Short mmCIF file of C-alpha atoms in Angstrom, two decimals:
data_model
loop_
_atom_site.label_atom_id
_atom_site.label_comp_id
_atom_site.label_asym_id
_atom_site.label_seq_id
_atom_site.Cartn_x
_atom_site.Cartn_y
_atom_site.Cartn_z
CA MET D 1 -0.01 0.01 -0.01
CA ASP D 2 1.37 3.49 -0.87
CA PRO D 3 1.67 6.10 1.88
CA ILE D 4 -1.52 8.06 2.40
CA ASN D 5 0.14 11.31 3.48
CA PRO D 6 3.47 13.12 3.42
CA LEU D 7 4.44 11.57 6.79
CA GLY D 8 4.59 8.14 5.11
CA GLU D 9 1.70 6.64 7.05
CA ARG D 10 0.17 3.63 5.33
CA GLY D 11 -3.23 3.44 7.04
CA ILE D 12 -5.46 5.11 9.48
CA ASP D 13 -7.55 3.79 12.33
CA VAL D 14 -10.36 6.33 12.32
CA LEU D 15 -10.38 9.82 10.89
CA VAL D 16 -12.56 12.09 13.05
CA CYS D 17 -13.05 15.61 11.90
CA GLY D 18 -15.23 18.39 13.31
CA ALA D 19 -17.11 19.62 10.19
CA VAL D 20 -18.93 17.43 7.76
CA CYS D 21 -16.74 17.34 4.67
CA SER D 22 -17.31 16.02 1.18
CA LEU D 23 -13.79 14.75 0.73
CA LEU D 24 -13.64 11.17 1.99
CA PRO D 25 -10.59 8.92 2.20
CA GLU D 26 -10.27 6.19 -0.34
CA PRO D 27 -11.86 3.02 1.02
CA ASP D 28 -8.55 1.05 0.75
CA THR D 29 -6.86 3.43 3.23
CA LEU D 30 -9.46 2.53 5.79
CA ARG D 31 -9.23 -1.20 5.37
CA THR D 32 -7.25 -3.39 7.78
CA GLU D 33 -5.37 -5.79 5.54
CA GLY D 34 -6.55 -9.38 5.86
CA ARG D 35 -9.46 -8.43 8.08
CA PRO D 36 -13.17 -8.01 7.50
CA PRO D 37 -14.64 -4.55 8.25
CA CYS D 38 -16.44 -3.80 11.43
CA THR D 39 -20.08 -4.80 11.23
CA VAL D 40 -22.81 -2.32 12.27
CA VAL D 41 -26.23 -3.92 12.78
CA LEU D 42 -28.91 -1.27 12.36
CA ASP D 43 -31.98 -2.45 14.35
CA HIS D 44 -34.18 0.53 13.32
CA GLY D 45 -37.18 -0.64 15.30
CA ASP D 46 -35.45 -2.07 18.37
CA ASP D 47 -36.74 -5.55 17.44
CA VAL D 48 -36.21 -8.11 20.22
CA LEU D 49 -35.49 -10.78 17.58
CA PHE D 50 -32.26 -8.94 16.63
CA THR D 51 -31.12 -9.07 20.21
CA GLN D 52 -32.19 -12.72 20.67
CA ALA D 53 -30.27 -13.75 17.61
CA ALA D 54 -27.11 -12.13 18.90
CA MET D 55 -27.58 -13.44 22.42
CA ALA D 56 -28.19 -17.00 21.23
CA SER D 57 -24.80 -16.98 19.47
CA HIS D 58 -22.84 -16.27 22.72
CA ASN D 59 -20.31 -19.07 23.05
CA PRO D 60 -16.96 -17.87 24.36
CA ALA D 61 -15.38 -21.35 23.91
CA ALA D 62 -16.28 -21.08 20.19
CA GLY D 63 -14.95 -17.46 19.97
CA ARG D 64 -18.34 -15.80 19.87
CA ILE D 65 -18.63 -13.24 22.69
CA VAL D 66 -21.78 -11.13 23.14
CA VAL D 67 -21.80 -8.19 25.54
CA HIS D 68 -25.06 -6.72 26.84
CA PRO D 69 -23.69 -3.59 28.47
CA THR D 70 -24.55 -2.41 31.95
CA VAL D 71 -26.72 0.71 31.77
CA ALA D 72 -24.67 3.52 33.26
CA SER D 73 -23.01 6.73 32.29
CA GLY D 74 -19.38 6.66 31.28
CA ASP D 75 -17.26 4.13 29.33
CA ARG D 76 -15.70 2.37 32.24
CA LEU D 77 -18.45 -0.16 32.70
CA LEU D 78 -18.45 -1.23 29.00
CA TRP D 79 -14.79 -2.18 29.24
CA HIS D 80 -15.59 -3.94 32.48
CA ASP D 81 -18.45 -5.85 30.77
CA ILE D 82 -16.16 -6.87 27.93
CA LEU D 83 -13.55 -8.10 30.34
CA ARG D 84 -16.14 -10.16 32.21
CA ALA D 85 -17.42 -11.65 28.95
CA LEU D 86 -13.85 -12.61 28.08
CA GLY D 87 -13.70 -14.48 31.42
CA ALA D 88 -11.57 -11.96 33.27
CA ARG D 89 -12.52 -10.77 36.72
CA PRO D 90 -11.70 -7.03 36.69
CA GLN D 91 -11.38 -5.04 39.93
CA VAL D 92 -13.93 -2.35 39.11
CA ALA D 93 -13.26 -0.30 42.26
CA GLN D 94 -9.57 -0.02 41.54
CA ALA D 95 -9.30 0.02 37.77
CA THR D 96 -9.64 3.24 35.79
CA ARG D 97 -11.35 3.38 32.39
CA GLU D 98 -7.90 3.50 30.68
CA GLU D 99 -6.64 0.54 32.71
CA GLN D 100 -9.73 -1.53 31.73
CA GLU D 101 -9.43 -0.53 28.09
CA HIS D 102 -5.78 -1.54 28.16
CA ALA D 103 -6.78 -4.88 29.82
CA VAL D 104 -9.35 -5.51 27.07
CA HIS D 105 -6.71 -4.92 24.38
CA ALA D 106 -4.25 -7.22 26.09
CA ALA D 107 -6.83 -9.95 26.59
CA LEU D 108 -7.97 -9.84 22.96
CA GLN D 109 -4.39 -9.71 21.63
CA ALA D 110 -3.57 -12.84 23.63
CA ALA D 111 -6.84 -14.60 22.61
CA PRO D 112 -7.49 -16.60 19.47
CA PRO D 113 -9.53 -14.89 16.75
CA CYS D 114 -13.06 -14.18 17.93
CA ARG D 115 -16.20 -12.18 17.18
CA LEU D 116 -17.11 -9.53 19.74
CA THR D 117 -20.74 -8.35 19.55
CA VAL D 118 -21.76 -5.34 21.55
CA LEU D 119 -25.46 -4.80 22.04
CA ARG D 120 -27.14 -1.42 22.86
CA ALA D 121 -24.51 0.47 20.82
CA HIS D 122 -27.01 3.30 20.48
CA ARG D 123 -26.14 4.15 24.11
CA ILE D 124 -22.42 4.43 23.41
CA ARG D 125 -20.77 7.80 22.76
CA VAL D 126 -19.08 8.35 19.37
CA ALA D 127 -15.62 8.53 21.00
CA LEU D 128 -16.14 5.05 22.42
CA TRP D 129 -17.28 3.78 19.00
CA ALA D 130 -13.95 5.11 17.72
CA ASP D 131 -12.14 3.22 20.51
CA LEU D 132 -14.00 0.02 19.62
CA VAL D 133 -13.08 0.39 15.89
CA HIS D 134 -9.46 0.79 17.01
CA LEU D 135 -9.89 -2.41 19.10
CA HIS D 136 -11.09 -4.18 15.93
CA ARG D 137 -8.06 -2.96 13.98
CA THR D 138 -5.43 -3.81 16.59
CA THR D 139 -6.65 -7.19 17.82
CA ARG D 140 -7.97 -10.38 16.17
CA ALA D 141 -11.51 -9.60 17.35
CA ASP D 142 -14.11 -9.03 14.64
CA LEU D 143 -16.38 -6.34 15.98
CA VAL D 144 -20.19 -6.25 15.62
CA LEU D 145 -21.96 -3.22 17.04
CA VAL D 146 -25.75 -3.59 17.32
CA HIS D 147 -27.31 -0.09 17.18
CA HIS D 148 -31.02 -0.24 18.18
CA ALA D 149 -32.08 3.04 16.58
CA GLU D 150 -31.49 5.31 13.62
CA LEU D 151 -27.87 6.47 13.23
CA PRO D 152 -27.29 10.03 14.55
CA ASP D 153 -25.47 12.39 12.34
CA GLY D 154 -22.19 12.28 14.40
CA LEU D 155 -22.04 8.51 14.25
CA ALA D 156 -22.93 8.44 10.52
CA HIS D 157 -20.06 10.85 10.00
CA LEU D 158 -17.63 8.67 11.97
CA LEU D 159 -18.67 5.62 9.95
CA ARG D 160 -17.95 7.40 6.70
CA HIS D 161 -14.33 7.47 7.84
CA CYS D 162 -13.81 3.87 8.96
CA ASP D 163 -14.01 0.54 7.36
CA HIS D 164 -17.41 -0.95 8.06
CA ARG D 165 -20.43 -2.75 6.64
CA ILE D 166 -24.04 -2.23 7.67
CA ILE D 167 -26.65 -4.93 7.88
CA ASP D 168 -30.24 -4.13 8.78
CA THR D 169 -32.44 -7.14 8.24
CA LEU D 170 -33.28 -10.02 10.62
CA ALA D 171 -32.24 -12.56 8.03
CA SER D 172 -28.77 -10.88 7.74
CA VAL D 173 -28.43 -10.84 11.51
CA GLN D 174 -29.38 -14.47 11.73
CA LYS D 175 -26.92 -15.34 8.97
CA LEU D 176 -24.20 -13.32 10.74
CA HIS D 177 -24.84 -15.19 13.96
CA SER D 178 -25.25 -18.56 12.23
CA LEU D 179 -28.85 -19.12 13.13
CA PRO D 180 -31.46 -20.47 10.69
CA THR D 181 -33.72 -17.86 9.14
CA VAL D 182 -37.30 -17.94 10.35
CA SER D 183 -39.47 -18.07 7.20
CA GLY D 184 -41.54 -15.02 6.57
CA GLN D 185 -39.28 -12.75 8.70
CA ALA D 186 -36.69 -10.48 7.19
#
């Protein structure tokens, strides 16, 4: 891959800019070589079947980890929830958000390839989405973010600057999570 800027950089994790711009990076510069893009599941109607399909696929021994985040403000508990889903027992009272994020990176770098699905992504701030995309790019975890609402402008803008794919039908979610499609539902 040729450098993408005068500094000689060959790729970017996520490009976040303040103003909406019409100049977008070439898709190849956003791609992590040898990796699929992040998957964003758009559950426009907050359909319980989307959540059930994801939850049914949870099998850490098979490399399928599903996180149903604790409802709370701040990012610290999401990292805690991911650590617990990975089988770690984080010390919530002592660990800072940064320490927990670092522990998640270390755990996923040491783990075999896996798929990490995060439900309720509509409750996650854009900055944390960017951190999760970085997690996808720097570990062997394939990231699936299930967003149970329409995409807000800020998140849509972020996604224009990172390698991702969007799926928004129940049949696609069931296929992603290796569950048989229920006839008549899509």
